[in-house]
Short mmCIF file of N, CA, C and O in Angstrom, two decimals:
data_model
loop_
_atom_site.label_atom_id
_atom_site.label_comp_id
_atom_site.label_asym_id
_atom_site.label_seq_id
_atom_site.Cartn_x
_atom_site.Cartn_y
_atom_site.Cartn_z
N UNK A 1195 0.23 -19.05 2.44
CA UNK A 1195 1.31 -19.04 1.47
C UNK A 1195 2.09 -17.74 1.50
O UNK A 1195 3.31 -17.75 1.33
N UNK A 1196 1.39 -16.65 1.70
CA UNK A 1196 2.02 -15.34 1.75
C UNK A 1196 1.59 -14.62 3.02
O UNK A 1196 0.41 -14.56 3.35
N UNK A 1197 2.56 -14.09 3.73
CA UNK A 1197 2.31 -13.30 4.91
C UNK A 1197 2.82 -11.88 4.69
O UNK A 1197 3.91 -11.69 4.14
N UNK A 1198 2.04 -10.91 5.11
CA UNK A 1198 2.38 -9.51 4.92
C UNK A 1198 2.42 -8.80 6.27
O UNK A 1198 1.51 -8.96 7.08
N UNK A 1199 3.47 -8.04 6.49
CA UNK A 1199 3.62 -7.27 7.72
C UNK A 1199 3.84 -5.82 7.35
O UNK A 1199 4.84 -5.48 6.72
N UNK A 1200 2.93 -4.96 7.78
CA UNK A 1200 2.98 -3.55 7.45
C UNK A 1200 3.50 -2.73 8.62
O UNK A 1200 3.33 -3.10 9.79
N UNK A 1201 4.09 -1.60 8.29
CA UNK A 1201 4.59 -0.69 9.31
C UNK A 1201 4.70 0.70 8.70
O UNK A 1201 4.59 0.88 7.49
N UNK A 1202 4.93 1.68 9.54
CA UNK A 1202 5.18 3.03 9.08
C UNK A 1202 4.06 4.03 9.29
O UNK A 1202 4.25 5.23 9.07
N UNK A 1203 2.91 3.54 9.72
CA UNK A 1203 1.80 4.45 9.96
C UNK A 1203 2.04 5.30 11.19
O UNK A 1203 2.96 5.06 11.97
N UNK A 1204 1.20 6.30 11.36
CA UNK A 1204 1.33 7.16 12.51
C UNK A 1204 0.51 8.41 12.37
O UNK A 1204 -0.33 8.53 11.47
N UNK A 1205 0.76 9.35 13.26
CA UNK A 1205 0.08 10.63 13.27
C UNK A 1205 0.97 11.69 12.64
O UNK A 1205 2.15 11.82 13.00
N UNK A 1206 0.42 12.43 11.70
CA UNK A 1206 1.18 13.45 11.00
C UNK A 1206 0.28 14.65 10.73
O UNK A 1206 -0.93 14.52 10.58
N UNK A 1207 0.88 15.82 10.69
CA UNK A 1207 0.13 17.04 10.40
C UNK A 1207 -0.15 17.17 8.91
O UNK A 1207 0.57 16.60 8.08
N UNK A 1208 -1.20 17.89 8.55
CA UNK A 1208 -1.46 18.12 7.13
C UNK A 1208 -0.23 18.69 6.42
O UNK A 1208 0.46 19.56 6.95
N UNK A 1209 0.04 18.18 5.23
CA UNK A 1209 1.21 18.58 4.48
C UNK A 1209 2.44 17.74 4.78
O UNK A 1209 3.44 17.85 4.06
N UNK A 1210 2.35 16.91 5.79
CA UNK A 1210 3.47 16.07 6.16
C UNK A 1210 3.58 14.82 5.31
O UNK A 1210 2.82 14.62 4.37
N UNK A 1211 4.54 13.98 5.69
CA UNK A 1211 4.82 12.77 4.91
C UNK A 1211 4.98 11.56 5.81
O UNK A 1211 5.35 11.68 6.98
N UNK A 1212 4.70 10.42 5.24
CA UNK A 1212 4.93 9.13 5.88
C UNK A 1212 5.39 8.15 4.82
O UNK A 1212 5.07 8.31 3.64
N UNK A 1213 6.13 7.15 5.25
CA UNK A 1213 6.53 6.08 4.35
C UNK A 1213 6.08 4.75 4.94
O UNK A 1213 6.56 4.34 5.99
N UNK A 1214 5.15 4.12 4.26
CA UNK A 1214 4.65 2.83 4.69
C UNK A 1214 5.46 1.72 4.05
O UNK A 1214 5.88 1.82 2.89
N UNK A 1215 5.66 0.65 4.81
CA UNK A 1215 6.40 -0.49 4.31
C UNK A 1215 5.59 -1.76 4.51
O UNK A 1215 4.84 -1.88 5.48
N UNK A 1216 5.77 -2.68 3.62
CA UNK A 1216 5.10 -3.97 3.68
C UNK A 1216 6.11 -5.04 3.33
O UNK A 1216 6.57 -5.10 2.18
N UNK A 1217 6.45 -5.84 4.30
CA UNK A 1217 7.38 -6.94 4.09
C UNK A 1217 6.58 -8.21 3.88
O UNK A 1217 5.74 -8.57 4.70
N UNK A 1218 6.84 -8.87 2.78
CA UNK A 1218 6.12 -10.09 2.47
C UNK A 1218 7.04 -11.30 2.56
O UNK A 1218 8.23 -11.21 2.33
N UNK A 1219 6.44 -12.44 2.87
CA UNK A 1219 7.21 -13.66 3.00
C UNK A 1219 6.34 -14.86 2.63
O UNK A 1219 5.12 -14.80 2.68
N UNK A 1220 7.00 -15.95 2.29
CA UNK A 1220 6.31 -17.17 1.93
C UNK A 1220 7.27 -18.16 1.31
O UNK A 1220 8.20 -17.76 0.60
N UNK A 1221 7.06 -19.42 1.60
CA UNK A 1221 7.96 -20.44 1.10
C UNK A 1221 7.74 -20.77 -0.36
O UNK A 1221 8.63 -21.26 -1.05
N UNK A 1222 6.53 -20.49 -0.85
CA UNK A 1222 6.21 -20.79 -2.24
C UNK A 1222 5.15 -19.81 -2.72
O UNK A 1222 3.97 -19.92 -2.35
N UNK A 1223 5.57 -18.88 -3.54
CA UNK A 1223 4.62 -17.92 -4.11
C UNK A 1223 5.20 -17.26 -5.35
O UNK A 1223 6.42 -17.24 -5.55
N UNK A 1224 4.33 -16.73 -6.15
CA UNK A 1224 4.69 -15.97 -7.34
C UNK A 1224 3.83 -14.73 -7.36
O UNK A 1224 2.61 -14.81 -7.56
N UNK A 1225 4.45 -13.60 -7.15
CA UNK A 1225 3.72 -12.34 -7.05
C UNK A 1225 3.52 -11.72 -8.42
O UNK A 1225 4.47 -11.55 -9.18
N UNK A 1226 2.29 -11.38 -8.71
CA UNK A 1226 1.98 -10.71 -9.97
C UNK A 1226 1.81 -9.21 -9.78
O UNK A 1226 2.33 -8.43 -10.57
N UNK A 1227 1.10 -8.82 -8.74
CA UNK A 1227 0.89 -7.41 -8.46
C UNK A 1227 1.00 -7.13 -6.97
O UNK A 1227 0.74 -8.00 -6.15
N UNK A 1228 1.37 -5.91 -6.65
CA UNK A 1228 1.46 -5.45 -5.28
C UNK A 1228 0.75 -4.11 -5.18
O UNK A 1228 0.89 -3.28 -6.08
N UNK A 1229 0.01 -3.92 -4.12
CA UNK A 1229 -0.73 -2.68 -4.04
C UNK A 1229 -1.09 -2.27 -2.63
O UNK A 1229 -0.82 -2.98 -1.65
N UNK A 1230 -1.69 -1.11 -2.54
CA UNK A 1230 -2.16 -0.56 -1.28
C UNK A 1230 -3.61 -0.13 -1.40
O UNK A 1230 -4.03 0.43 -2.41
N UNK A 1231 -4.36 -0.42 -0.35
CA UNK A 1231 -5.74 0.00 -0.21
C UNK A 1231 -5.88 0.73 1.11
O UNK A 1231 -5.01 0.66 1.97
N UNK A 1232 -6.98 1.42 1.28
CA UNK A 1232 -7.22 2.08 2.55
C UNK A 1232 -8.71 2.06 2.88
O UNK A 1232 -9.55 1.97 2.00
N UNK A 1233 -9.00 2.15 4.16
CA UNK A 1233 -10.37 2.16 4.62
C UNK A 1233 -10.52 3.11 5.80
O UNK A 1233 -9.87 2.93 6.82
N UNK A 1234 -11.36 4.10 5.62
CA UNK A 1234 -11.66 5.05 6.68
C UNK A 1234 -12.86 4.56 7.47
O UNK A 1234 -13.69 3.79 6.95
N UNK A 1235 -12.99 4.97 8.73
CA UNK A 1235 -14.14 4.54 9.53
C UNK A 1235 -15.46 4.86 8.85
O UNK A 1235 -15.68 5.98 8.39
N UNK A 1236 -16.34 3.87 8.78
CA UNK A 1236 -17.64 4.07 8.19
C UNK A 1236 -17.66 4.08 6.68
O UNK A 1236 -18.72 4.30 6.08
N UNK A 1237 -16.53 3.85 6.06
CA UNK A 1237 -16.45 3.85 4.61
C UNK A 1237 -15.93 2.51 4.10
O UNK A 1237 -15.33 1.74 4.84
N UNK A 1238 -16.18 2.27 2.83
CA UNK A 1238 -15.71 1.04 2.22
C UNK A 1238 -14.23 1.15 1.87
O UNK A 1238 -13.69 2.24 1.69
N UNK A 1239 -13.61 0.00 1.79
CA UNK A 1239 -12.22 -0.05 1.37
C UNK A 1239 -12.08 0.50 -0.05
O UNK A 1239 -12.91 0.21 -0.92
N UNK A 1240 -11.04 1.27 -0.28
CA UNK A 1240 -10.83 1.83 -1.60
C UNK A 1240 -9.39 1.60 -2.06
O UNK A 1240 -8.46 1.52 -1.27
N UNK A 1241 -9.26 1.52 -3.35
CA UNK A 1241 -7.96 1.34 -3.97
C UNK A 1241 -7.13 2.60 -3.86
O UNK A 1241 -7.65 3.71 -4.00
N UNK A 1242 -5.84 2.43 -3.62
CA UNK A 1242 -4.92 3.55 -3.53
C UNK A 1242 -3.88 3.51 -4.64
O UNK A 1242 -3.73 4.46 -5.41
N UNK A 1243 -3.15 2.40 -4.73
CA UNK A 1243 -2.08 2.29 -5.71
C UNK A 1243 -1.68 0.84 -5.91
O UNK A 1243 -1.85 0.02 -5.01
N UNK A 1244 -1.17 0.53 -7.07
CA UNK A 1244 -0.60 -0.79 -7.29
C UNK A 1244 0.56 -0.72 -8.27
O UNK A 1244 0.76 0.29 -8.95
N UNK A 1245 1.31 -1.80 -8.32
CA UNK A 1245 2.48 -1.89 -9.18
C UNK A 1245 2.70 -3.36 -9.53
O UNK A 1245 2.38 -4.25 -8.74
N UNK A 1246 3.22 -3.60 -10.71
CA UNK A 1246 3.49 -4.98 -11.12
C UNK A 1246 4.79 -5.47 -10.50
O UNK A 1246 5.60 -4.69 -9.98
N UNK A 1247 5.02 -6.77 -10.56
CA UNK A 1247 6.24 -7.36 -10.05
C UNK A 1247 7.46 -6.74 -10.71
O UNK A 1247 8.48 -6.52 -10.05
N UNK A 1248 7.36 -6.44 -11.98
CA UNK A 1248 8.48 -5.87 -12.71
C UNK A 1248 8.77 -4.42 -12.33
O UNK A 1248 9.83 -3.90 -12.65
N UNK A 1249 7.83 -3.79 -11.66
CA UNK A 1249 7.99 -2.39 -11.30
C UNK A 1249 7.42 -1.44 -12.33
O UNK A 1249 7.45 -0.22 -12.13
N UNK A 1250 6.91 -1.98 -13.40
CA UNK A 1250 6.31 -1.16 -14.44
C UNK A 1250 4.86 -0.85 -14.13
O UNK A 1250 4.23 -1.48 -13.28
N UNK A 1251 4.34 0.11 -14.83
CA UNK A 1251 2.93 0.47 -14.78
C UNK A 1251 2.40 0.77 -13.38
O UNK A 1251 1.37 0.21 -12.96
N UNK A 1252 3.06 1.63 -12.62
CA UNK A 1252 2.45 2.04 -11.36
C UNK A 1252 1.15 2.77 -11.64
O UNK A 1252 1.06 3.55 -12.60
N UNK A 1253 0.16 2.51 -10.84
CA UNK A 1253 -1.17 3.06 -11.07
C UNK A 1253 -1.73 3.59 -9.77
O UNK A 1253 -1.61 2.95 -8.72
N UNK A 1254 -2.37 4.76 -9.84
CA UNK A 1254 -2.84 5.42 -8.64
C UNK A 1254 -4.29 5.86 -8.76
O UNK A 1254 -4.77 6.18 -9.85
N UNK A 1255 -4.96 5.88 -7.64
CA UNK A 1255 -6.28 6.48 -7.60
C UNK A 1255 -6.14 7.98 -7.84
O UNK A 1255 -5.13 8.60 -7.47
N UNK A 1256 -7.14 8.57 -8.45
CA UNK A 1256 -7.08 9.99 -8.76
C UNK A 1256 -6.88 10.84 -7.51
O UNK A 1256 -6.24 11.90 -7.56
N UNK A 1257 -7.41 10.39 -6.39
CA UNK A 1257 -7.35 11.16 -5.17
C UNK A 1257 -5.94 11.28 -4.60
O UNK A 1257 -5.68 12.17 -3.79
N UNK A 1258 -5.04 10.39 -5.01
CA UNK A 1258 -3.68 10.41 -4.46
C UNK A 1258 -2.62 10.63 -5.52
O UNK A 1258 -1.44 10.80 -5.18
N UNK A 1259 -3.00 10.64 -6.77
CA UNK A 1259 -2.04 10.79 -7.85
C UNK A 1259 -1.26 12.09 -7.70
O UNK A 1259 -1.82 13.15 -7.48
N UNK A 1260 0.06 11.97 -7.82
CA UNK A 1260 0.92 13.13 -7.67
C UNK A 1260 1.39 13.35 -6.25
O UNK A 1260 2.31 14.14 -6.02
N UNK A 1261 0.77 12.67 -5.29
CA UNK A 1261 1.14 12.82 -3.88
C UNK A 1261 1.73 11.55 -3.29
O UNK A 1261 2.59 11.61 -2.42
N UNK A 1262 1.24 10.41 -3.74
CA UNK A 1262 1.71 9.12 -3.24
C UNK A 1262 2.57 8.44 -4.30
O UNK A 1262 2.33 8.60 -5.50
N UNK A 1263 3.52 7.65 -3.85
CA UNK A 1263 4.39 6.91 -4.75
C UNK A 1263 4.55 5.48 -4.25
O UNK A 1263 4.96 5.27 -3.11
N UNK A 1264 4.25 4.53 -5.10
CA UNK A 1264 4.43 3.13 -4.75
C UNK A 1264 5.72 2.62 -5.37
O UNK A 1264 6.08 2.99 -6.49
N UNK A 1265 6.41 1.77 -4.64
CA UNK A 1265 7.65 1.20 -5.14
C UNK A 1265 7.86 -0.16 -4.48
O UNK A 1265 7.21 -0.49 -3.49
N UNK A 1266 8.78 -0.92 -5.05
CA UNK A 1266 9.07 -2.22 -4.46
C UNK A 1266 10.58 -2.47 -4.48
O UNK A 1266 11.27 -2.01 -5.39
N UNK A 1267 11.04 -3.18 -3.48
CA UNK A 1267 12.44 -3.55 -3.35
C UNK A 1267 12.47 -5.07 -3.30
O UNK A 1267 12.25 -5.66 -2.25
N UNK A 1268 12.73 -5.68 -4.43
CA UNK A 1268 12.69 -7.14 -4.52
C UNK A 1268 13.71 -7.79 -3.59
O UNK A 1268 13.42 -8.81 -2.96
N UNK A 1269 14.89 -7.21 -3.51
CA UNK A 1269 15.95 -7.78 -2.68
C UNK A 1269 15.55 -7.84 -1.22
O UNK A 1269 16.01 -8.71 -0.48
N UNK A 1270 14.70 -6.92 -0.78
CA UNK A 1270 14.29 -6.86 0.61
C UNK A 1270 12.86 -7.36 0.82
O UNK A 1270 12.32 -7.24 1.92
N UNK A 1271 12.27 -7.90 -0.23
CA UNK A 1271 10.89 -8.41 -0.14
C UNK A 1271 9.95 -7.37 0.47
O UNK A 1271 9.17 -7.67 1.38
N UNK A 1272 10.04 -6.17 -0.06
CA UNK A 1272 9.32 -5.06 0.54
C UNK A 1272 8.61 -4.22 -0.51
O UNK A 1272 9.16 -3.96 -1.59
N UNK A 1273 7.41 -3.80 -0.18
CA UNK A 1273 6.66 -2.84 -0.97
C UNK A 1273 6.49 -1.58 -0.14
O UNK A 1273 6.16 -1.66 1.04
N UNK A 1274 6.73 -0.44 -0.74
CA UNK A 1274 6.63 0.83 -0.04
C UNK A 1274 5.53 1.70 -0.63
O UNK A 1274 5.20 1.60 -1.80
N UNK A 1275 5.00 2.54 0.21
CA UNK A 1275 4.11 3.60 -0.23
C UNK A 1275 4.55 4.89 0.42
O UNK A 1275 4.46 5.03 1.64
N UNK A 1276 5.06 5.79 -0.39
CA UNK A 1276 5.47 7.10 0.10
C UNK A 1276 4.29 8.04 0.03
O UNK A 1276 3.72 8.25 -1.05
N UNK A 1277 3.90 8.59 1.16
CA UNK A 1277 2.76 9.49 1.25
C UNK A 1277 3.27 10.90 1.51
O UNK A 1277 3.83 11.18 2.56
N UNK A 1278 3.09 11.77 0.55
CA UNK A 1278 3.50 13.16 0.67
C UNK A 1278 2.29 14.07 0.58
O UNK A 1278 1.23 13.69 0.09
N UNK A 1279 2.47 15.29 1.06
CA UNK A 1279 1.40 16.29 1.02
C UNK A 1279 0.10 15.73 1.57
O UNK A 1279 -0.97 15.86 0.97
N UNK A 1280 0.19 15.12 2.73
CA UNK A 1280 -0.95 14.45 3.31
C UNK A 1280 -2.06 15.42 3.70
O UNK A 1280 -1.79 16.55 4.13
N UNK A 1281 -3.27 14.97 3.55
CA UNK A 1281 -4.46 15.73 3.87
C UNK A 1281 -5.29 14.99 4.90
O UNK A 1281 -5.19 13.77 5.01
N UNK A 1282 -6.13 15.70 5.65
CA UNK A 1282 -6.97 15.02 6.64
C UNK A 1282 -7.81 13.90 6.03
O UNK A 1282 -8.04 12.87 6.69
N UNK A 1283 -8.25 14.06 4.81
CA UNK A 1283 -9.06 13.04 4.17
C UNK A 1283 -8.28 11.78 3.81
O UNK A 1283 -8.86 10.78 3.39
N UNK A 1284 -6.96 11.82 3.98
CA UNK A 1284 -6.15 10.63 3.78
C UNK A 1284 -6.16 9.73 5.01
O UNK A 1284 -5.60 8.63 4.96
N UNK A 1285 -6.75 10.18 6.09
CA UNK A 1285 -6.81 9.40 7.31
C UNK A 1285 -7.56 8.10 7.08
O UNK A 1285 -8.70 8.10 6.62
N UNK A 1286 -6.91 6.99 7.37
CA UNK A 1286 -7.51 5.68 7.14
C UNK A 1286 -6.55 4.61 7.62
O UNK A 1286 -5.39 4.88 7.94
N UNK A 1287 -7.04 3.39 7.66
CA UNK A 1287 -6.17 2.24 7.84
C UNK A 1287 -5.70 1.82 6.45
O UNK A 1287 -6.51 1.59 5.56
N UNK A 1288 -4.40 1.74 6.28
CA UNK A 1288 -3.83 1.39 5.00
C UNK A 1288 -3.42 -0.08 5.00
O UNK A 1288 -2.72 -0.54 5.91
N UNK A 1289 -3.85 -0.78 3.98
CA UNK A 1289 -3.59 -2.21 3.86
C UNK A 1289 -2.72 -2.51 2.66
O UNK A 1289 -2.98 -2.03 1.56
N UNK A 1290 -1.72 -3.31 2.88
CA UNK A 1290 -0.92 -3.83 1.79
C UNK A 1290 -1.60 -5.08 1.25
O UNK A 1290 -2.15 -5.88 2.01
N UNK A 1291 -1.59 -5.24 -0.05
CA UNK A 1291 -2.22 -6.40 -0.66
C UNK A 1291 -1.37 -6.90 -1.81
O UNK A 1291 -0.87 -6.12 -2.61
N UNK A 1292 -1.22 -8.20 -1.87
CA UNK A 1292 -0.42 -8.84 -2.90
C UNK A 1292 -1.21 -9.96 -3.54
O UNK A 1292 -1.90 -10.71 -2.86
N UNK A 1293 -1.13 -10.04 -4.85
CA UNK A 1293 -1.75 -11.13 -5.59
C UNK A 1293 -0.67 -12.14 -5.94
O UNK A 1293 0.32 -11.80 -6.57
N UNK A 1294 -0.88 -13.37 -5.51
CA UNK A 1294 0.06 -14.45 -5.76
C UNK A 1294 -0.72 -15.70 -6.11
O UNK A 1294 -1.66 -16.07 -5.40
N UNK A 1295 -0.33 -16.34 -7.19
CA UNK A 1295 -1.04 -17.53 -7.67
C UNK A 1295 -2.54 -17.26 -7.76
O UNK A 1295 -3.36 -18.09 -7.36
N UNK A 1296 -2.87 -16.11 -8.27
CA UNK A 1296 -4.24 -15.69 -8.48
C UNK A 1296 -5.08 -15.61 -7.20
O UNK A 1296 -6.30 -15.67 -7.25
N UNK A 1297 -4.40 -15.47 -6.07
CA UNK A 1297 -5.08 -15.27 -4.80
C UNK A 1297 -4.59 -13.96 -4.19
O UNK A 1297 -3.42 -13.61 -4.29
N UNK A 1298 -5.51 -13.25 -3.56
CA UNK A 1298 -5.16 -11.98 -2.94
C UNK A 1298 -4.93 -12.16 -1.44
O UNK A 1298 -5.73 -12.77 -0.74
N UNK A 1299 -3.83 -11.59 -0.98
CA UNK A 1299 -3.47 -11.64 0.43
C UNK A 1299 -3.41 -10.22 0.98
O UNK A 1299 -3.08 -9.27 0.28
N UNK A 1300 -3.71 -10.11 2.28
CA UNK A 1300 -3.78 -8.81 2.92
C UNK A 1300 -2.91 -8.75 4.15
O UNK A 1300 -2.74 -9.73 4.88
N UNK A 1301 -2.37 -7.57 4.40
CA UNK A 1301 -1.69 -7.32 5.65
C UNK A 1301 -2.68 -6.95 6.73
O UNK A 1301 -3.90 -6.88 6.49
N UNK A 1302 -2.19 -6.71 7.93
CA UNK A 1302 -3.06 -6.41 9.06
C UNK A 1302 -3.52 -4.96 9.07
O UNK A 1302 -4.47 -4.61 9.78
N UNK A 1303 -2.88 -4.13 8.29
CA UNK A 1303 -3.22 -2.72 8.21
C UNK A 1303 -2.38 -1.87 9.15
O UNK A 1303 -1.95 -2.32 10.21
N UNK A 1304 -2.15 -0.64 8.75
CA UNK A 1304 -1.44 0.32 9.59
C UNK A 1304 -2.18 1.64 9.55
O UNK A 1304 -2.59 2.10 8.48
N UNK A 1305 -2.37 2.23 10.70
CA UNK A 1305 -3.19 3.44 10.82
C UNK A 1305 -2.41 4.68 10.40
O UNK A 1305 -1.30 4.92 10.88
N UNK A 1306 -3.00 5.45 9.53
CA UNK A 1306 -2.48 6.76 9.15
C UNK A 1306 -3.49 7.81 9.57
O UNK A 1306 -4.64 7.78 9.14
N UNK A 1307 -3.07 8.73 10.41
CA UNK A 1307 -3.93 9.79 10.87
C UNK A 1307 -3.31 11.13 10.53
O UNK A 1307 -2.18 11.42 10.93
N UNK A 1308 -4.04 11.94 9.80
CA UNK A 1308 -3.58 13.26 9.39
C UNK A 1308 -4.45 14.29 10.10
O UNK A 1308 -5.64 14.41 9.82
N UNK A 1309 -3.86 15.00 11.02
CA UNK A 1309 -4.62 15.94 11.83
C UNK A 1309 -3.71 17.04 12.35
O UNK A 1309 -2.54 16.82 12.64
N UNK A 1310 -4.26 18.23 12.45
CA UNK A 1310 -3.54 19.35 13.00
C UNK A 1310 -3.86 19.56 14.47
O UNK A 1310 -3.30 20.41 15.13
#
């Protein structure tokens, strides 16, 4: 019902920035929340940020609060995650996730590597 395509990952030095994008599509869906998760090698997936369809109540994990910003562009069917002041510990595969009709959908993930 919902397909997600992520992009924007890459290699960046500590203190640098990246902007991740997630384009969603589907012939029949109703999105309630949009968010980002990440998973580092050998670690469990963890929550990063989410936002409601209305754009209200953006919520962030404590580890990224003040550095990452989630936003959505309804006209372009896109969810963004702006990553600023990146740290090596931010290195992970970042996944876009959308809840629609009480079902959670996932993107394929995009690699973010922070290294000097």
